[in-house]
C-alpha cells in the first residue's frame, strides 16, 4: 500500500522524506513570531495590572474596606498616593468618617508613621511613605458620628527597595 499523503512514511517501503529546508526555516520563523507576540501580550497585561496595588478587607458590619496605592510594586522611601473606600453592608459609600492611619511593620518596632487621609472626590485620599523594605500593615481607625470606632488592618506582603 502506498500513502497518498506527501511527506508521510509508507509503512511497506519504510521511506521517510526529509522536510524541505525552506519549510523548516519558515516554521522556526513562525515559532519566533508567536513567542514575540506572546511576550508582548504578557508584558502588556503585567504592565496594566502593575499600575495600582489594591488591597481589600472586610469591615465588622459586613461592609468592605479597600485601599488602592497608585503604584506597584510598592517601593520604600517613595511618596505613594493612595485612596481608601469604605462601603457598608449594603454597598453604600461611607462618607462621614474621620480616619486615623498608622503604617507599621508587624515584626519590628517602628517610629510613628501616620499619613493623613481626607475625604475628596468620593474617596479618602492621602500619601504614604514606607521607610524600608519588607512586610507592612496599614492600621486604620474609622471614627464616625454616633457609631463605635472600627479598626481595620490592611496587610501588605512586600514593599521593595527603591
PDB file of C-alpha atoms in Angstrom:
ATOM      1  CA  UNK A   1       0.000   0.000   0.000  1.00  0.00           C
ATOM      2  CA  UNK A   2       1.352   3.394  -0.934  1.00  0.00           C
ATOM      3  CA  UNK A   3       0.496   6.534   1.003  1.00  0.00           C
ATOM      4  CA  UNK A   4      -1.131   9.324  -0.974  1.00  0.00           C
ATOM      5  CA  UNK A   5      -0.165  11.960   1.592  1.00  0.00           C
ATOM      6  CA  UNK A   6       3.218  13.566   0.801  1.00  0.00           C
ATOM      7  CA  UNK A   7       5.996  13.514   3.394  1.00  0.00           C
ATOM      8  CA  UNK A   8       4.457  10.623   5.324  1.00  0.00           C
ATOM      9  CA  UNK A   9       6.339   7.385   5.665  1.00  0.00           C
ATOM     10  CA  UNK A  10       4.938   4.483   3.720  1.00  0.00           C
ATOM     11  CA  UNK A  11       4.801   1.540   6.085  1.00  0.00           C
ATOM     12  CA  UNK A  12       5.587  -1.006   3.404  1.00  0.00           C
ATOM     13  CA  UNK A  13       8.648   0.658   1.905  1.00  0.00           C
ATOM     14  CA  UNK A  14       9.786   2.371   5.119  1.00  0.00           C
ATOM     15  CA  UNK A  15      10.790   5.525   3.291  1.00  0.00           C
ATOM     16  CA  UNK A  16      10.713   8.851   5.014  1.00  0.00           C
ATOM     17  CA  UNK A  17      11.053  12.016   3.073  1.00  0.00           C
ATOM     18  CA  UNK A  18      13.019  14.760   4.771  1.00  0.00           C
ATOM     19  CA  UNK A  19      11.182  18.073   5.075  1.00  0.00           C
ATOM     20  CA  UNK A  20      12.379  20.781   2.816  1.00  0.00           C
ATOM     21  CA  UNK A  21      14.884  23.220   4.317  1.00  0.00           C
ATOM     22  CA  UNK A  22      12.676  26.189   3.475  1.00  0.00           C
ATOM     23  CA  UNK A  23       9.732  24.598   5.288  1.00  0.00           C
ATOM     24  CA  UNK A  24      11.774  24.186   8.486  1.00  0.00           C
ATOM     25  CA  UNK A  25      13.053  27.740   8.242  1.00  0.00           C
ATOM     26  CA  UNK A  26       9.504  29.063   7.845  1.00  0.00           C
ATOM     27  CA  UNK A  27       8.386  27.010  10.845  1.00  0.00           C
ATOM     28  CA  UNK A  28      11.152  28.476  13.011  1.00  0.00           C
ATOM     29  CA  UNK A  29      10.280  31.994  11.913  1.00  0.00           C
ATOM     30  CA  UNK A  30       6.624  31.310  12.720  1.00  0.00           C
ATOM     31  CA  UNK A  31       7.501  29.987  16.198  1.00  0.00           C
ATOM     32  CA  UNK A  32       9.706  33.024  16.894  1.00  0.00           C
ATOM     33  CA  UNK A  33       6.925  35.382  15.805  1.00  0.00           C
ATOM     34  CA  UNK A  34       4.455  33.617  18.102  1.00  0.00           C
ATOM     35  CA  UNK A  35       6.871  33.815  21.051  1.00  0.00           C
ATOM     36  CA  UNK A  36       7.455  37.524  20.474  1.00  0.00           C
ATOM     37  CA  UNK A  37       3.698  38.139  20.277  1.00  0.00           C
ATOM     38  CA  UNK A  38       3.105  36.161  23.475  1.00  0.00           C
ATOM     39  CA  UNK A  39       5.888  38.042  25.281  1.00  0.00           C
ATOM     40  CA  UNK A  40       4.473  41.421  24.251  1.00  0.00           C
ATOM     41  CA  UNK A  41       0.987  40.371  25.324  1.00  0.00           C
ATOM     42  CA  UNK A  42       2.239  39.239  28.745  1.00  0.00           C
ATOM     43  CA  UNK A  43       4.188  42.476  29.230  1.00  0.00           C
ATOM     44  CA  UNK A  44       1.096  44.496  28.351  1.00  0.00           C
ATOM     45  CA  UNK A  45      -1.072  42.583  30.812  1.00  0.00           C
ATOM     46  CA  UNK A  46       1.512  42.798  33.601  1.00  0.00           C
ATOM     47  CA  UNK A  47       2.064  46.490  32.924  1.00  0.00           C
ATOM     48  CA  UNK A  48      -1.650  47.189  33.093  1.00  0.00           C
ATOM     49  CA  UNK A  49      -2.090  45.413  36.408  1.00  0.00           C
ATOM     50  CA  UNK A  50       1.122  46.695  37.974  1.00  0.00           C
ATOM     51  CA  UNK A  51      -0.034  50.314  37.813  1.00  0.00           C
ATOM     52  CA  UNK A  52      -2.069  50.051  41.029  1.00  0.00           C
ATOM     53  CA  UNK A  53      -1.923  47.965  44.174  1.00  0.00           C
ATOM     54  CA  UNK A  54      -5.417  47.313  45.619  1.00  0.00           C
ATOM     55  CA  UNK A  55      -5.942  45.556  48.961  1.00  0.00           C
ATOM     56  CA  UNK A  56      -9.402  44.646  50.240  1.00  0.00           C
ATOM     57  CA  UNK A  57     -10.625  43.575  53.679  1.00  0.00           C
ATOM     58  CA  UNK A  58     -13.980  43.156  55.423  1.00  0.00           C
ATOM     59  CA  UNK A  59     -15.436  45.518  57.989  1.00  0.00           C
ATOM     60  CA  UNK A  60     -17.228  44.330  61.127  1.00  0.00           C
ATOM     61  CA  UNK A  61     -20.690  45.214  59.778  1.00  0.00           C
ATOM     62  CA  UNK A  62     -20.122  43.094  56.660  1.00  0.00           C
ATOM     63  CA  UNK A  63     -19.049  46.046  54.555  1.00  0.00           C
ATOM     64  CA  UNK A  64     -15.802  46.350  52.624  1.00  0.00           C
ATOM     65  CA  UNK A  65     -12.721  48.488  53.005  1.00  0.00           C
ATOM     66  CA  UNK A  66     -10.431  48.897  50.010  1.00  0.00           C
ATOM     67  CA  UNK A  67      -7.106  50.704  49.902  1.00  0.00           C
ATOM     68  CA  UNK A  68      -5.586  51.344  46.489  1.00  0.00           C
ATOM     69  CA  UNK A  69      -1.996  52.515  46.176  1.00  0.00           C
ATOM     70  CA  UNK A  70      -1.380  54.447  42.953  1.00  0.00           C
ATOM     71  CA  UNK A  71       1.710  52.446  42.043  1.00  0.00           C
ATOM     72  CA  UNK A  72       3.034  48.946  42.127  1.00  0.00           C
ATOM     73  CA  UNK A  73       5.160  47.318  43.172  1.00  0.00           C
ATOM     74  CA  UNK A  74       5.317  49.403  46.331  1.00  0.00           C
ATOM     75  CA  UNK A  75       8.790  50.850  46.933  1.00  0.00           C
ATOM     76  CA  UNK A  76      10.442  52.091  50.123  1.00  0.00           C
ATOM     77  CA  UNK A  77      11.210  55.805  50.554  1.00  0.00           C
ATOM     78  CA  UNK A  78       8.794  56.800  47.790  1.00  0.00           C
ATOM     79  CA  UNK A  79       5.721  59.011  48.159  1.00  0.00           C
ATOM     80  CA  UNK A  80       2.806  56.799  47.115  1.00  0.00           C
ATOM     81  CA  UNK A  81      -0.660  58.329  46.735  1.00  0.00           C
ATOM     82  CA  UNK A  82      -3.486  56.127  47.985  1.00  0.00           C
ATOM     83  CA  UNK A  83      -7.271  56.066  48.200  1.00  0.00           C
ATOM     84  CA  UNK A  84      -9.444  54.305  50.750  1.00  0.00           C
ATOM     85  CA  UNK A  85     -13.048  53.374  50.048  1.00  0.00           C
ATOM     86  CA  UNK A  86     -15.306  52.286  52.885  1.00  0.00           C
ATOM     87  CA  UNK A  87     -18.618  50.644  51.990  1.00  0.00           C
ATOM     88  CA  UNK A  88     -21.297  49.487  54.404  1.00  0.00           C
ATOM     89  CA  UNK A  89     -23.031  46.107  54.174  1.00  0.00           C
ATOM     90  CA  UNK A  90     -25.473  47.452  51.553  1.00  0.00           C
ATOM     91  CA  UNK A  91     -22.638  48.696  49.338  1.00  0.00           C
ATOM     92  CA  UNK A  92     -23.144  52.402  50.095  1.00  0.00           C
ATOM     93  CA  UNK A  93     -20.039  54.568  50.411  1.00  0.00           C
ATOM     94  CA  UNK A  94     -19.244  55.748  53.952  1.00  0.00           C
ATOM     95  CA  UNK A  95     -18.518  59.472  53.604  1.00  0.00           C
ATOM     96  CA  UNK A  96     -18.780  60.839  57.146  1.00  0.00           C
ATOM     97  CA  UNK A  97     -15.808  59.147  58.818  1.00  0.00           C
ATOM     98  CA  UNK A  98     -12.573  60.542  60.163  1.00  0.00           C
ATOM     99  CA  UNK A  99      -9.674  58.180  59.546  1.00  0.00           C
ATOM    100  CA  UNK A 100      -6.546  57.783  61.636  1.00  0.00           C
ATOM    101  CA  UNK A 101      -3.805  55.783  59.913  1.00  0.00           C
ATOM    102  CA  UNK A 102      -0.740  54.053  61.310  1.00  0.00           C
ATOM    103  CA  UNK A 103       1.750  52.412  58.933  1.00  0.00           C
ATOM    104  CA  UNK A 104       3.857  49.823  60.709  1.00  0.00           C
ATOM    105  CA  UNK A 105       5.945  46.706  60.175  1.00  0.00           C
ATOM    106  CA  UNK A 106       4.337  43.884  62.162  1.00  0.00           C
ATOM    107  CA  UNK A 107       7.559  42.271  63.390  1.00  0.00           C
ATOM    108  CA  UNK A 108       9.641  45.249  64.481  1.00  0.00           C
ATOM    109  CA  UNK A 109       9.284  48.459  66.456  1.00  0.00           C
ATOM    110  CA  UNK A 110       8.736  51.478  64.224  1.00  0.00           C
ATOM    111  CA  UNK A 111       8.626  55.234  64.763  1.00  0.00           C
ATOM    112  CA  UNK A 112       5.242  56.877  64.148  1.00  0.00           C
ATOM    113  CA  UNK A 113       4.168  56.893  60.502  1.00  0.00           C
ATOM    114  CA  UNK A 114       0.717  58.473  60.381  1.00  0.00           C
ATOM    115  CA  UNK A 115      -0.288  59.794  56.960  1.00  0.00           C
ATOM    116  CA  UNK A 116      -3.473  61.839  56.751  1.00  0.00           C
ATOM    117  CA  UNK A 117      -6.456  60.682  54.699  1.00  0.00           C
ATOM    118  CA  UNK A 118      -9.189  63.197  53.861  1.00  0.00           C
ATOM    119  CA  UNK A 119     -12.491  62.799  52.007  1.00  0.00           C
ATOM    120  CA  UNK A 120     -12.128  64.115  48.471  1.00  0.00           C
ATOM    121  CA  UNK A 121     -13.633  63.046  45.120  1.00  0.00           C
ATOM    122  CA  UNK A 122     -15.609  60.060  46.520  1.00  0.00           C
ATOM    123  CA  UNK A 123     -12.717  58.507  48.470  1.00  0.00           C
ATOM    124  CA  UNK A 124     -10.406  59.145  51.395  1.00  0.00           C
ATOM    125  CA  UNK A 125      -7.098  60.278  49.885  1.00  0.00           C
ATOM    126  CA  UNK A 126      -3.570  60.609  51.183  1.00  0.00           C
ATOM    127  CA  UNK A 127       0.096  59.886  50.552  1.00  0.00           C
ATOM    128  CA  UNK A 128       2.102  57.113  52.225  1.00  0.00           C
ATOM    129  CA  UNK A 129       5.848  56.619  52.604  1.00  0.00           C
ATOM    130  CA  UNK A 130       7.137  53.180  53.594  1.00  0.00           C
ATOM    131  CA  UNK A 131      10.525  53.709  55.235  1.00  0.00           C
ATOM    132  CA  UNK A 132      12.034  50.292  54.488  1.00  0.00           C
ATOM    133  CA  UNK A 133      11.512  47.103  52.517  1.00  0.00           C
ATOM    134  CA  UNK A 134       9.515  44.209  53.943  1.00  0.00           C
ATOM    135  CA  UNK A 135       6.001  43.321  55.106  1.00  0.00           C
ATOM    136  CA  UNK A 136       3.818  46.193  56.334  1.00  0.00           C
ATOM    137  CA  UNK A 137       0.395  46.838  57.817  1.00  0.00           C
ATOM    138  CA  UNK A 138      -1.857  49.836  57.389  1.00  0.00           C
ATOM    139  CA  UNK A 139      -3.911  50.155  60.574  1.00  0.00           C
ATOM    140  CA  UNK A 140      -6.950  52.381  60.123  1.00  0.00           C
ATOM    141  CA  UNK A 141      -9.242  53.664  62.864  1.00  0.00           C
ATOM    142  CA  UNK A 142     -12.608  54.656  61.464  1.00  0.00           C
ATOM    143  CA  UNK A 143     -14.402  57.219  63.651  1.00  0.00           C
ATOM    144  CA  UNK A 144     -17.999  58.037  62.697  1.00  0.00           C
ATOM    145  CA  UNK A 145     -20.623  60.156  64.394  1.00  0.00           C
ATOM    146  CA  UNK A 146     -22.912  58.044  66.560  1.00  0.00           C
ATOM    147  CA  UNK A 147     -21.021  54.816  65.827  1.00  0.00           C
ATOM    148  CA  UNK A 148     -18.352  52.779  67.546  1.00  0.00           C
ATOM    149  CA  UNK A 149     -14.765  53.185  66.421  1.00  0.00           C
ATOM    150  CA  UNK A 150     -13.803  50.456  63.978  1.00  0.00           C
ATOM    151  CA  UNK A 151     -10.280  49.196  63.450  1.00  0.00           C
ATOM    152  CA  UNK A 152      -9.263  47.893  60.030  1.00  0.00           C
ATOM    153  CA  UNK A 153      -5.955  46.266  59.114  1.00  0.00           C
ATOM    154  CA  UNK A 154      -4.630  46.074  55.565  1.00  0.00           C
ATOM    155  CA  UNK A 155      -1.753  43.596  55.205  1.00  0.00           C
ATOM    156  CA  UNK A 156       0.930  44.426  52.655  1.00  0.00           C
ATOM    157  CA  UNK A 157       3.030  41.385  51.804  1.00  0.00           C
ATOM    158  CA  UNK A 158       6.044  43.216  50.422  1.00  0.00           C
ATOM    159  CA  UNK A 159       7.445  46.691  49.968  1.00  0.00           C
ATOM    160  CA  UNK A 160      10.592  46.546  47.832  1.00  0.00           C
ATOM    161  CA  UNK A 161      13.799  48.578  47.951  1.00  0.00           C
ATOM    162  CA  UNK A 162      13.904  51.610  45.707  1.00  0.00           C
TER     163      UNK A 162
END
